[in-house]
Coordinates of C-alpha atoms in Angstrom, one line a residue:
Chain A
M1 CA 36.2 -3.9 23.2
A2 CA 39.6 -4.7 21.8
A3 CA 42.3 -3.3 23.8
A4 CA 45.1 -1.3 22.1
G5 CA 48.4 -1.9 22.6
G6 CA 48.3 -5.1 24.2
E7 CA 51.6 -6.9 25.6
R8 CA 53.4 -9.0 23.3
G9 CA 52.1 -12.6 22.9
R10 CA 48.7 -11.5 24.2
T11 CA 45.8 -11.0 21.9
S12 CA 44.4 -7.9 21.9
F13 CA 40.7 -8.9 21.8
Q14 CA 39.6 -9.1 25.4
R15 CA 36.0 -10.0 26.2
R16 CA 33.6 -7.4 27.8
P17 CA 33.5 -8.7 31.3
G18 CA 30.1 -8.7 33.1
A19 CA 27.7 -8.5 30.0
G20 CA 24.9 -8.9 32.2
P21 CA 22.4 -11.6 32.5
R22 CA 20.8 -13.1 29.4
P23 CA 16.8 -12.5 29.1
P24 CA 15.1 -15.9 30.0
A25 CA 14.2 -17.6 26.6
L26 CA 10.6 -18.0 25.8
P27 CA 9.2 -21.2 26.6
G28 CA 8.6 -23.7 23.4
T29 CA 10.9 -21.7 20.7
R30 CA 14.1 -22.1 19.3
P31 CA 16.0 -19.4 17.0
S32 CA 16.3 -20.2 13.6
L33 CA 19.9 -20.3 11.9
R34 CA 18.9 -18.8 8.7
H35 CA 17.0 -15.7 9.7
G36 CA 17.1 -14.9 13.2
Q37 CA 13.5 -15.1 14.1
L38 CA 12.1 -17.5 16.8
L39 CA 10.8 -20.6 15.7
L40 CA 7.6 -22.5 17.1
S41 CA 6.6 -26.2 16.7
S42 CA 3.6 -26.5 14.3
G43 CA 2.7 -30.0 16.4
L44 CA 3.7 -32.0 13.9
P45 CA 7.6 -32.7 13.7
S46 CA 7.8 -33.7 10.0
L47 CA 5.6 -30.6 9.4
D48 CA 8.3 -28.4 10.9
C49 CA 10.9 -30.1 8.9
V50 CA 9.1 -29.1 5.7
L51 CA 8.7 -25.6 6.7
G52 CA 12.0 -25.1 7.1
G53 CA 12.2 -25.8 10.8
G54 CA 8.7 -24.6 12.1
V55 CA 6.3 -21.7 12.4
A56 CA 8.2 -18.3 12.7
V57 CA 7.0 -16.1 15.3
G58 CA 5.1 -13.2 13.6
T59 CA 3.9 -15.4 11.1
L60 CA 0.8 -16.8 9.5
L61 CA 0.5 -20.6 8.8
L62 CA -2.6 -21.2 6.1
I63 CA -4.0 -24.8 5.8
E64 CA -6.0 -25.5 2.6
E65 CA -8.8 -28.0 3.9
D66 CA -8.8 -31.3 2.4
K67 CA -12.5 -32.0 0.9
Y68 CA -13.9 -33.2 4.4
G69 CA -12.0 -31.2 6.7
L70 CA -11.1 -34.1 8.5
Y71 CA -7.4 -33.9 8.3
S72 CA -6.9 -30.1 8.3
N73 CA -8.8 -30.1 11.7
L74 CA -6.2 -32.6 13.0
L75 CA -3.2 -30.2 12.1
F76 CA -5.5 -27.5 13.6
K77 CA -5.7 -29.4 16.7
Y78 CA -2.0 -30.2 16.9
F79 CA -0.9 -26.5 16.6
L80 CA -3.2 -25.8 19.8
A81 CA -1.9 -28.9 21.7
E82 CA 1.5 -28.0 20.8
G83 CA 0.7 -24.6 22.7
I84 CA -0.5 -26.2 25.8
V85 CA 2.3 -28.4 26.2
C86 CA 4.9 -25.6 25.8
G87 CA 2.9 -23.4 28.0
H88 CA 1.9 -20.5 25.3
D89 CA -1.4 -18.6 25.5
L90 CA -4.0 -19.7 23.3
F91 CA -6.6 -17.7 21.2
V92 CA -9.2 -20.1 19.6
A93 CA -11.8 -18.6 16.9
S94 CA -14.3 -20.6 15.2
A95 CA -18.1 -20.1 13.6
K96 CA -18.5 -23.8 13.4
E97 CA -17.8 -25.1 16.9
H98 CA -17.5 -23.6 20.0
P99 CA -13.9 -22.9 21.3
D100 CA -14.6 -24.8 24.5
K101 CA -15.5 -28.2 22.7
I102 CA -12.2 -27.6 20.4
L103 CA -10.1 -27.5 23.3
K104 CA -11.7 -30.5 25.0
E105 CA -10.7 -32.7 22.1
L106 CA -7.3 -31.9 21.6
P107 CA -4.9 -35.0 21.4
A108 CA -2.8 -36.0 24.3
P109 CA 0.8 -35.9 24.4
L110 CA 2.9 -38.9 23.6
L111 CA 5.4 -39.9 26.5
D112 CA 8.9 -40.5 25.0
D113 CA 8.9 -44.1 25.8
T114 CA 5.6 -44.8 24.1
Y115 CA 6.4 -43.1 20.8
G116 CA 9.8 -45.0 20.7
K117 CA 7.9 -48.4 21.3
E118 CA 5.5 -47.4 18.3
L119 CA 8.5 -46.6 16.1
G120 CA 10.1 -50.1 17.6
D121 CA 7.4 -52.1 16.3
E122 CA 7.9 -50.8 12.7
A123 CA 11.3 -50.9 12.7
A124 CA 11.2 -54.6 13.8
A125 CA 8.8 -55.6 11.1
K126 CA 10.9 -53.8 8.6
S127 CA 14.4 -55.1 9.7
E128 CA 13.1 -59.0 9.6
D129 CA 13.1 -58.7 5.7
S130 CA 16.6 -57.5 5.6
Q131 CA 18.8 -59.5 7.7
D132 CA 20.4 -61.5 5.1
S133 CA 23.2 -59.4 3.1
M134 CA 22.7 -58.5 -0.2
K135 CA 24.4 -61.0 -2.9
I136 CA 24.1 -59.0 -5.8
A137 CA 24.1 -55.4 -4.9
W138 CA 26.8 -55.7 -2.3
R139 CA 28.4 -52.6 -2.9
Y140 CA 25.3 -50.9 -1.7
Q141 CA 25.3 -53.0 1.6
N142 CA 26.8 -50.5 3.7
L143 CA 24.9 -47.3 2.5
P144 CA 22.3 -45.8 5.1
K145 CA 18.8 -47.1 4.5
M146 CA 16.3 -44.1 3.1
E147 CA 14.4 -42.5 5.8
A148 CA 10.9 -41.9 4.7
S149 CA 9.8 -39.1 7.1
P150 CA 12.6 -36.5 7.8
T151 CA 14.2 -36.6 11.0
T152 CA 14.6 -33.8 13.6
Y153 CA 17.6 -33.9 15.7
T154 CA 17.0 -31.6 18.4
K155 CA 14.4 -32.1 20.9
F156 CA 11.8 -29.4 19.6
G157 CA 8.1 -30.5 19.0
H158 CA 6.3 -33.4 20.3
Y159 CA 4.3 -36.2 19.5
Y160 CA 0.3 -36.7 20.0
D161 CA -1.8 -39.6 20.3
V162 CA -4.7 -39.2 18.3
S163 CA -6.9 -41.8 20.0
K164 CA -6.7 -40.2 23.5
K165 CA -7.9 -36.8 24.5
M166 CA -5.7 -34.4 26.3
S167 CA -6.3 -34.5 30.0
P168 CA -8.4 -31.4 31.4
E169 CA -5.9 -30.5 34.1
L170 CA -3.2 -29.9 31.4
C171 CA -5.5 -27.7 29.3
Q172 CA -6.6 -25.6 32.2
S173 CA -2.6 -25.0 33.2
V174 CA -2.5 -22.4 30.3
K175 CA -4.5 -19.1 29.6
W176 CA -6.9 -19.4 26.6
H177 CA -9.2 -17.0 25.3
S178 CA -11.9 -17.9 22.7
F179 CA -14.0 -16.2 20.1
Y180 CA -17.3 -17.6 19.0
L181 CA -18.8 -15.8 16.1
H182 CA -22.5 -16.3 17.1
E183 CA -21.8 -15.4 20.8
E184 CA -20.1 -12.4 19.4
L185 CA -22.8 -11.0 17.2
S186 CA -25.4 -11.0 20.1
S187 CA -23.4 -9.0 22.0
E188 CA -23.3 -5.1 21.8
P189 CA -21.5 -3.7 18.9
K190 CA -19.3 -0.6 18.8
M191 CA -17.1 -0.5 15.7
K192 CA -16.8 2.6 13.3
A193 CA -17.4 1.6 9.3
W194 CA -14.5 -0.7 8.5
S195 CA -16.2 -1.6 5.1
M196 CA -15.3 -5.4 5.7
N197 CA -17.5 -8.1 6.8
S198 CA -18.4 -7.5 10.3
G199 CA -17.7 -10.9 11.9
Y200 CA -14.0 -10.5 10.6
A201 CA -14.3 -6.9 12.0
R202 CA -15.0 -7.9 15.4
L203 CA -12.4 -11.1 15.3
L204 CA -9.7 -8.4 14.5
Q205 CA -10.8 -6.1 17.0
S206 CA -11.1 -8.7 19.5
I207 CA -7.6 -10.1 18.7
Q208 CA -6.0 -6.8 18.7
K209 CA -7.6 -6.0 22.4
I210 CA -5.9 -9.4 23.6
I211 CA -2.7 -8.3 22.2
S212 CA -2.6 -5.0 23.7
Q213 CA -4.3 -6.2 27.1
E214 CA -2.1 -9.1 27.8
G215 CA 1.2 -7.3 26.3
F216 CA 2.5 -10.0 23.8
D217 CA 3.6 -6.6 21.7
G218 CA 5.7 -5.6 24.0
S219 CA 3.8 -2.4 25.3
D220 CA 3.9 -3.4 29.0
P221 CA 7.5 -3.0 29.9
Q222 CA 6.7 -4.1 33.5
K223 CA 5.9 -7.5 32.3
K224 CA 9.1 -9.5 32.7
Q225 CA 7.9 -12.7 31.7
R226 CA 6.9 -12.6 28.1
N227 CA 4.8 -15.4 26.3
I228 CA 3.9 -16.5 23.1
L229 CA 0.1 -16.0 21.9
R230 CA -0.9 -18.9 19.4
I231 CA -4.0 -18.0 17.5
G232 CA -6.0 -20.6 15.8
I233 CA -9.0 -19.4 13.6
Q234 CA -11.0 -22.4 11.9
S235 CA -12.6 -22.7 8.5
L236 CA -12.2 -19.0 7.5
G237 CA -14.1 -17.9 4.5
S238 CA -16.7 -20.2 5.0
I239 CA -20.4 -19.6 4.8
L240 CA -20.5 -19.5 8.6
W241 CA -18.8 -16.6 9.0
G242 CA -20.9 -14.3 6.8
D243 CA -18.7 -14.2 3.7
G244 CA -19.8 -15.1 0.5
V245 CA -16.7 -16.3 -1.5
C246 CA -17.8 -19.9 -1.0
C247 CA -21.1 -19.3 -2.5
S248 CA -20.7 -17.7 -5.6
D249 CA -18.3 -16.8 -8.4
N250 CA -18.8 -13.1 -7.9
P251 CA -19.7 -12.4 -4.3
E252 CA -20.5 -8.8 -3.3
D253 CA -17.8 -8.6 -1.2
P254 CA -14.8 -10.0 -2.5
H255 CA -12.2 -8.2 -0.6
S256 CA -13.4 -8.7 3.1
L257 CA -11.0 -11.9 3.3
T258 CA -7.9 -10.2 1.6
K259 CA -8.4 -7.1 3.8
F260 CA -8.8 -9.3 7.1
L261 CA -5.6 -11.1 6.2
Y262 CA -3.8 -8.0 5.6
V263 CA -4.7 -6.4 9.0
L264 CA -3.8 -9.7 10.5
R265 CA -0.4 -9.9 9.1
G266 CA -0.3 -6.5 10.8
L267 CA -1.0 -7.5 14.1
L268 CA 1.2 -10.7 14.0
R269 CA 4.1 -8.8 13.0
K270 CA 4.2 -6.6 15.6
S271 CA 3.5 -8.9 18.5
L272 CA 4.7 -12.3 19.8
S273 CA 2.1 -14.2 18.1
A274 CA 1.8 -17.1 15.3
C275 CA -1.2 -17.9 13.7
I276 CA -3.1 -20.8 11.9
I277 CA -5.8 -20.5 9.7
T278 CA -7.7 -23.3 7.8
V279 CA -9.3 -22.3 4.9
P280 CA -11.9 -24.3 2.5
A281 CA -9.9 -23.6 -0.6
H282 CA -12.0 -26.2 -2.5
L283 CA -15.2 -24.2 -1.9
I284 CA -14.1 -20.8 -3.2
Q285 CA -15.2 -20.7 -6.4
N286 CA -13.2 -17.5 -7.5
K287 CA -9.8 -18.8 -7.9
A288 CA -8.6 -15.4 -7.9
I289 CA -9.2 -14.7 -4.4
M290 CA -7.5 -17.8 -3.4
E291 CA -4.5 -16.3 -5.6
R292 CA -4.5 -13.3 -3.3
V293 CA -5.0 -15.2 0.0
T294 CA -1.9 -17.1 -1.0
N295 CA 0.1 -13.9 -1.6
L296 CA -0.9 -12.4 1.7
S297 CA 0.0 -15.3 3.7
D298 CA 3.5 -16.3 4.9
M299 CA 3.4 -20.5 4.6
V300 CA 0.9 -22.1 2.7
V301 CA 0.2 -26.2 2.9
G302 CA -2.8 -27.7 1.0
L303 CA -4.0 -31.0 1.9
E304 CA -5.4 -33.2 -0.4
S305 CA -7.3 -36.3 0.9
F306 CA -7.8 -39.6 -1.0
I307 CA -11.5 -40.2 0.2
G308 CA -13.7 -40.7 -2.4
S309 CA -11.2 -40.0 -5.3
E310 CA -10.2 -42.6 -7.6
R311 CA -6.8 -42.5 -6.0
E312 CA -8.3 -44.3 -2.9
T313 CA -8.4 -47.7 -4.5
N314 CA -5.0 -47.0 -6.8
P315 CA -2.5 -49.4 -5.5
L316 CA 0.2 -46.8 -6.0
Y317 CA -0.9 -44.7 -3.0
K318 CA -1.9 -47.7 -0.5
D319 CA 0.2 -46.6 2.1
Y320 CA -1.1 -43.2 2.5
H321 CA -4.1 -41.1 2.9
G322 CA -3.4 -38.2 1.1
L323 CA -1.0 -35.7 -0.6
V324 CA 0.6 -32.5 0.8
H325 CA 1.2 -29.6 -1.3
V326 CA 3.7 -26.5 -0.1
H327 CA 2.6 -23.9 -1.9
Q328 CA 4.7 -21.1 -0.1
I329 CA 7.5 -20.6 1.9
P330 CA 8.4 -17.4 3.5
R331 CA 11.7 -15.4 3.0
L332 CA 12.0 -13.7 6.1
N333 CA 14.9 -11.1 6.7
S334 CA 16.8 -12.6 3.9
L335 CA 17.1 -13.2 0.1
I336 CA 16.4 -17.2 0.4
C337 CA 14.4 -19.4 2.4
D338 CA 14.9 -22.8 3.4
V339 CA 13.2 -24.9 0.8
S340 CA 13.1 -28.6 1.7
D341 CA 14.5 -31.1 -1.3
T342 CA 11.4 -33.3 -1.2
K343 CA 8.3 -31.6 -3.2
D344 CA 6.4 -34.8 -3.4
L345 CA 4.8 -35.2 0.0
A346 CA 1.9 -37.3 1.4
F347 CA 0.6 -37.8 5.0
R348 CA -1.1 -40.8 6.4
L349 CA -2.8 -41.4 9.7
K350 CA -1.7 -44.5 11.3
R351 CA -3.6 -45.6 14.1
K352 CA -2.2 -43.2 16.8
L353 CA 0.0 -41.2 14.8
F354 CA -0.1 -38.6 11.9
T355 CA 2.8 -38.1 9.8
I356 CA 3.9 -36.1 6.5
E357 CA 6.5 -38.2 4.7
R358 CA 8.1 -38.2 1.2
L359 CA 6.0 -39.9 -1.3
H360 CA 8.0 -42.8 -3.1
L361 CA 6.1 -44.9 -5.4
P362 CA 6.9 -48.8 -4.8
P363 CA 8.6 -50.4 -7.4
D364 CA 6.4 -52.2 -10.0
L365 CA 7.0 -55.9 -9.4
S366 CA 4.3 -57.6 -10.8
D367 CA 4.8 -59.9 -13.5
T368 CA 2.3 -58.9 -15.8
V369 CA 3.0 -55.2 -16.3
S370 CA 0.5 -53.8 -18.6
R371 CA 0.7 -50.6 -20.8
A372 CA -2.2 -49.1 -18.6
S373 CA -0.4 -49.2 -15.1
K374 CA 2.8 -47.6 -16.8
Q375 CA 0.8 -44.6 -18.4
D376 CA -0.8 -44.1 -14.8
L377 CA 2.6 -44.3 -13.2
A378 CA 4.0 -41.5 -15.6
G379 CA 0.6 -39.6 -15.2
S380 CA 1.0 -39.5 -11.2
A381 CA 4.5 -39.0 -11.5
K382 CA 4.3 -35.5 -13.8
L383 CA 1.5 -34.3 -11.4
L384 CA 3.7 -35.1 -8.3
S385 CA 6.8 -33.4 -9.5
S386 CA 5.6 -29.8 -9.3
G387 CA 7.8 -27.4 -7.4
C388 CA 6.8 -24.8 -4.9
G389 CA 4.2 -23.2 -7.2
A390 CA 5.7 -24.3 -10.4
M391 CA 3.9 -26.4 -12.7
A392 CA 6.0 -28.8 -15.0
I393 CA 4.5 -27.3 -18.5
G394 CA 4.7 -30.8 -20.4
K395 CA 5.9 -29.4 -24.0
K396 CA 9.3 -28.0 -23.0
H397 CA 11.7 -30.5 -20.9
L398 CA 14.8 -28.1 -21.3
D399 CA 15.0 -24.3 -20.0
F400 CA 17.8 -23.3 -22.5
Chain B
Q1 CA 16.7 9.9 -15.3
G2 CA 12.8 10.0 -15.6
K3 CA 12.4 6.0 -16.0
F4 CA 9.7 3.7 -15.1
T5 CA 10.8 0.3 -14.4
L6 CA 8.7 -2.7 -13.9
L7 CA 9.3 -5.6 -11.6
R8 CA 7.5 -8.6 -12.3
D9 CA 7.6 -12.1 -10.8
T10 CA 5.9 -15.3 -12.1
R11 CA 5.9 -18.6 -10.0
T12 CA 8.6 -17.3 -7.8
D13 CA 9.3 -14.4 -5.7
G14 CA 11.0 -11.2 -7.1
S15 CA 11.4 -9.5 -3.8
F16 CA 15.2 -9.9 -4.5
L17 CA 14.9 -7.1 -7.0
V18 CA 13.7 -4.5 -4.6
H19 CA 15.9 -5.1 -2.1
H20 CA 19.0 -4.6 -4.8
F21 CA 17.1 -1.3 -6.1
L22 CA 16.6 0.0 -2.7
S23 CA 20.3 -0.3 -1.6
F24 CA 21.3 0.4 -5.0
Y25 CA 19.6 3.9 -5.1
L26 CA 20.4 4.6 -1.2
R27 CA 24.3 4.1 -1.8
A28 CA 23.8 6.3 -5.2
G29 CA 22.7 9.3 -3.0
C30 CA 19.0 9.5 -4.2
K31 CA 16.3 10.5 -2.0
V32 CA 14.0 7.3 -1.9
C33 CA 10.5 7.1 -1.1
F34 CA 9.6 3.5 -0.2
V35 CA 5.9 2.3 0.0
A36 CA 6.5 -1.0 1.6
L37 CA 2.8 -2.3 2.0
L38 CA 3.8 -6.3 2.5
Q39 CA 6.5 -6.7 4.7
S40 CA 7.7 -4.8 8.1
F41 CA 10.6 -2.1 8.1
S42 CA 12.9 -4.7 10.4
H43 CA 12.8 -7.1 7.4
Y44 CA 13.9 -4.6 4.8
N45 CA 16.6 -3.3 7.3
I46 CA 18.3 -6.8 7.9
V47 CA 18.5 -7.6 4.1
A48 CA 19.6 -4.2 3.6
Q49 CA 22.6 -4.7 6.2
K50 CA 23.4 -7.7 4.4
L51 CA 23.8 -5.7 1.3
G52 CA 25.7 -2.9 2.7
V53 CA 23.4 -0.1 3.5
S54 CA 21.6 0.8 6.6
L55 CA 18.2 1.8 6.4
A56 CA 17.7 3.2 10.0
A57 CA 20.4 5.7 9.2
A58 CA 19.1 6.7 6.0
K59 CA 15.8 7.4 7.6
E60 CA 17.5 9.7 10.1
R61 CA 19.8 11.4 7.3
G62 CA 16.1 12.1 5.5
Q63 CA 17.3 10.1 2.6
L64 CA 14.6 7.4 2.8
V65 CA 10.6 8.1 3.4
F66 CA 9.5 4.5 4.8
L67 CA 6.0 4.0 4.6
E68 CA 5.3 0.8 6.4
G69 CA 1.9 -0.2 5.1
L70 CA 1.1 -2.8 7.9
K71 CA 2.0 -0.3 10.9
S72 CA -0.1 2.6 9.3
C73 CA -3.1 0.1 8.3
L74 CA -3.3 -0.8 12.2
D75 CA -2.9 3.0 13.3
L76 CA -5.7 3.7 11.1
L77 CA -8.1 1.0 12.3
F78 CA -7.1 0.8 16.0
G79 CA -5.9 4.3 16.6
E80 CA -7.7 7.2 17.8
E81 CA -9.7 9.7 15.6
E82 CA -7.3 11.2 13.4
Q83 CA -7.0 14.8 12.8
P84 CA -8.8 16.4 9.9
G85 CA -6.2 17.7 7.1
Q86 CA -3.9 14.6 7.8
P87 CA -5.1 11.7 6.3
S88 CA -3.7 8.4 6.6
P89 CA -2.0 7.4 3.5
L90 CA -3.9 4.0 3.7
Q91 CA -7.1 5.8 3.7
F92 CA -8.4 3.4 0.6
L93 CA -8.9 0.8 2.9
S94 CA -12.0 2.4 4.1
T95 CA -12.9 4.7 1.3
S96 CA -10.9 3.0 -1.5
D97 CA -9.7 6.1 -2.9
L98 CA -5.7 6.3 -3.6
R99 CA -5.6 10.2 -3.7
A100 CA -4.3 10.3 0.0
L101 CA -1.5 7.9 -1.0
F102 CA -0.4 9.8 -4.1
D103 CA -0.6 13.0 -1.7
F104 CA 1.8 11.4 0.8
V105 CA 4.3 10.3 -2.2
R106 CA 4.0 13.6 -3.6
V107 CA 4.8 15.6 -0.3
S108 CA 7.8 13.3 0.4
L109 CA 9.6 13.7 -2.7
A110 CA 9.3 17.3 -3.1
P111 CA 12.4 19.0 -3.2
S112 CA 12.9 20.8 0.3
A113 CA 15.5 23.6 0.8
G114 CA 18.4 22.1 2.6
D115 CA 18.3 18.8 0.6
S116 CA 21.3 17.8 -1.5
W117 CA 20.1 14.6 -2.7
K118 CA 20.2 13.5 -6.3
G119 CA 17.3 12.7 -8.3
P120 CA 14.1 11.0 -6.4
V121 CA 13.1 7.7 -6.4
L122 CA 9.7 6.1 -5.9
L123 CA 9.8 2.5 -4.9
V124 CA 6.7 0.5 -4.2
D125 CA 6.8 -3.0 -3.0
D126 CA 3.8 -4.9 -4.4
L127 CA 1.3 -2.9 -6.3
S128 CA -0.9 -6.3 -6.3
V129 CA -1.7 -5.7 -2.6
L130 CA -3.5 -2.8 -3.8
L131 CA -5.9 -4.6 -5.4
S132 CA -6.4 -6.8 -2.7
L133 CA -7.2 -4.2 -0.4
G134 CA -10.1 -3.0 -2.3
A135 CA -8.7 -0.7 -4.9
A136 CA -10.1 -0.9 -8.4
P137 CA -7.7 -1.6 -11.2
V138 CA -8.0 1.5 -13.0
A139 CA -7.8 3.7 -9.6
V140 CA -4.3 1.9 -9.2
L141 CA -3.4 2.8 -12.9
D142 CA -4.6 6.4 -12.3
F143 CA -2.5 6.4 -9.2
I144 CA 0.7 5.0 -10.9
H145 CA 0.0 7.5 -13.6
Y146 CA -0.3 10.7 -11.5
C147 CA 3.2 9.4 -10.2
R148 CA 4.8 9.0 -13.2
M149 CA 3.6 12.8 -14.1
S150 CA 4.9 13.9 -10.9
V151 CA 8.0 12.1 -10.2
C152 CA 9.3 11.1 -13.8
C153 CA 8.2 14.1 -15.5
Q154 CA 8.5 17.0 -13.1
L155 CA 11.0 16.1 -10.8
K156 CA 12.9 13.7 -13.3
G157 CA 13.1 11.0 -10.9
N158 CA 12.6 7.1 -11.4
I159 CA 9.9 4.5 -10.4
V160 CA 10.4 1.1 -9.6
V161 CA 7.1 -0.8 -9.1
L162 CA 6.9 -4.6 -8.0
V163 CA 4.0 -6.6 -9.3
H164 CA 3.1 -10.5 -9.2
S165 CA 1.8 -12.3 -12.6
N166 CA 0.9 -15.9 -13.5
E167 CA 0.6 -17.0 -16.8
D168 CA -2.8 -19.0 -16.2
S169 CA -3.9 -16.9 -13.4
E170 CA -7.6 -16.4 -12.9
D171 CA -7.0 -12.8 -11.2
E172 CA -8.3 -10.9 -14.3
E173 CA -7.9 -7.4 -12.4
N174 CA -4.3 -8.1 -11.8
E175 CA -3.5 -9.3 -15.3
L176 CA -5.1 -6.1 -16.5
L177 CA -2.9 -4.0 -14.3
V178 CA 0.2 -5.8 -15.3
N179 CA -0.3 -6.0 -19.0
A180 CA -1.2 -1.9 -18.6
L181 CA 2.3 -1.5 -16.9
C182 CA 4.0 -3.5 -19.3
H183 CA 3.0 -1.4 -22.1
H184 CA 4.0 1.8 -20.2
S185 CA 7.4 0.8 -18.8
D186 CA 10.8 1.8 -20.1
L187 CA 12.4 -1.4 -18.5
I188 CA 11.2 -4.6 -17.4
L189 CA 12.8 -7.1 -15.0
W190 CA 10.8 -10.3 -15.3
A191 CA 11.8 -12.9 -12.6
E192 CA 10.3 -16.3 -13.6
G193 CA 10.6 -19.8 -11.8
L194 CA 12.1 -22.5 -14.2
A195 CA 9.1 -24.1 -16.4
T196 CA 10.5 -27.6 -15.6
G197 CA 10.0 -27.2 -12.1
F198 CA 12.2 -26.6 -8.8
C199 CA 16.0 -26.9 -9.1
K200 CA 18.5 -26.3 -6.0
D201 CA 21.3 -24.8 -8.1
V202 CA 19.0 -22.6 -10.3
H203 CA 16.4 -20.7 -8.6
G204 CA 14.9 -19.1 -12.0
Q205 CA 15.6 -17.2 -14.9
I206 CA 15.2 -13.2 -15.3
K207 CA 14.3 -11.6 -18.8
I208 CA 15.6 -8.0 -19.0
I209 CA 13.4 -6.2 -21.7
K210 CA 14.7 -2.7 -22.6
R211 CA 11.5 -0.9 -24.2
L212 CA 13.7 1.0 -27.3
S213 CA 10.2 0.4 -29.1
L214 CA 8.9 3.3 -26.8
R215 CA 11.8 5.8 -27.8
Q216 CA 11.4 5.2 -31.4
A217 CA 8.8 3.7 -33.7
G218 CA 10.2 0.7 -35.6
E219 CA 12.7 0.1 -33.0
Q220 CA 12.3 -3.6 -31.6
D221 CA 12.6 -4.2 -28.1
L222 CA 16.0 -5.6 -26.7
V223 CA 15.2 -8.7 -24.9
Q224 CA 17.9 -10.8 -22.6
I225 CA 17.6 -13.7 -20.8
Y226 CA 19.8 -15.0 -17.7
Q227 CA 19.4 -17.6 -15.3
Y228 CA 20.2 -16.8 -11.5
K229 CA 20.9 -18.2 -8.2
I230 CA 20.1 -16.5 -4.6
Q231 CA 22.7 -16.6 -2.2
D232 CA 22.9 -15.0 1.4
R233 CA 24.3 -11.9 0.0
N234 CA 23.9 -11.6 -3.6
V235 CA 22.5 -13.0 -6.5
T236 CA 24.7 -14.7 -9.4
F237 CA 23.3 -14.2 -12.7
F238 CA 24.6 -16.8 -15.7
A239 CA 23.9 -17.5 -19.1
R240 CA 21.0 -20.2 -19.7
G241 CA 22.3 -23.5 -19.3
L242 CA 25.9 -22.6 -17.6
S243 CA 24.7 -22.8 -14.2
A244 CA 28.0 -23.3 -11.4
A245 CA 26.6 -26.8 -10.8
V246 CA 26.7 -27.9 -14.5
L247 CA 30.2 -26.7 -15.6

């Protein structure tokens, strides 16, 4: 590339002429600066920020369901809706409801101006309070206001309106495959003995067939236009899949779920796909299995909703509907990973939007500050400040 | 020579140690058999390039034998019928017998005629995955024992193994495995996340335990503790409390 002995006054670097046309970029993706993999949006821009930019192609996002499965189902639908809007292929697997029904109930994408209007309403309400300049803390007048939700600067990811359904024309615009366990079981079985739960084995075979037939693993060099496959598996590990991990402490086949995740990892790594799985972690009695499942997944996000718990009426949490725990972020192609600074995250479902925000406790401005409320604050603060998988052990507060 | 090193991590990811040992032994000119159960070849290749070693070139030279667990398990489950006499090393997925894996290790590290490499090294990324895949903890311990006999004692090579552990873990099989391995290792490198939670400048602390008590009765184990911060191409170690952010 460098021309040897160039003329004086000219640099010896010469760009190779005609490097050839660049291959067309895959729709709905952007490359990551950290590890060079392609990133997909998870459907929720605030979740993308928390996950370090998005869901990398070839990885698995595991959502630990909240108690009634309401909010995890929402995240599941966001992921699929994002796939439709970006034009990716979908593969939906469920044992609970038929995938056709799931696809009919996806949220509609919000157009840019309506989202701006939503934000504008809130901003207008807030700015009325802060019109007058600060008198005492006037040095802080010019500092930027704290952003509650992490902001993305590039146009990647879309917003969805939960109150409206996606139009059927948009749903039909992409190719999608479905796997409904109860339909598959009634058809002809033809598989060799895998020593795994038969429902899981069938699902893996189905995924592998789609990946190799549609050419997501690059096995078909003729295909010019490559695309991404988004896989969504609902409520894996629940009793509906035929797995006993949610029923007893000593299930008869404790390894099926972990073997399934291992083989799925292999399939994802060698193809242009990404997968979201929701797991009813609160139902799994044997916590050892949950630890192994966490180790075998790339990203693990747990949702804890306040419904029915004593936190629902706690005035500290009145703005939020639940907490978000990020248990694991992967280190792909690198020694380090993009861990976000904020560890205390909470989510809330407004009238139309679902957002994940940094949890900040409001200042305690009541006149009668009782001892009980102070202890409550300290207790919840201690619970909140746990790092990615690290729990604050109360006794030792110094590391050296 | 003939050492068994255990890499252990708690509340954090200790894979940076695996990358270090891989590039260290390849640069030293040893023949390495790497059983990579959890990540793909390209992941290790890209990190090794940042550390200055090319895995693809080492594989071509015959210096590195790489078992990519994810790929072999797909070949085993979705491929055509295998020929008898050549069982896949990941056969334990269906039979829960680790013998085939041990045969693979033994054959790949056996000294052949034209080799000029220094001692053989076995590197296992994540022994805890074997438990998730259906192997019993006693079977895994037997596998390690056989590997030690053949690699450390017969071939005078080294073994480096990574396991995960947790202090209040409910995974008893894993804890059993980790405790047993701790008793038999010559060197333990234990990477822990900080007890007080997440910190941007100090990613964790590493405990280096040299098991001198194995050599001679009456000797105490030598324990050194450092804190570390992982950067893009290397890891910096410093004494506790003296991170660059504090000084």
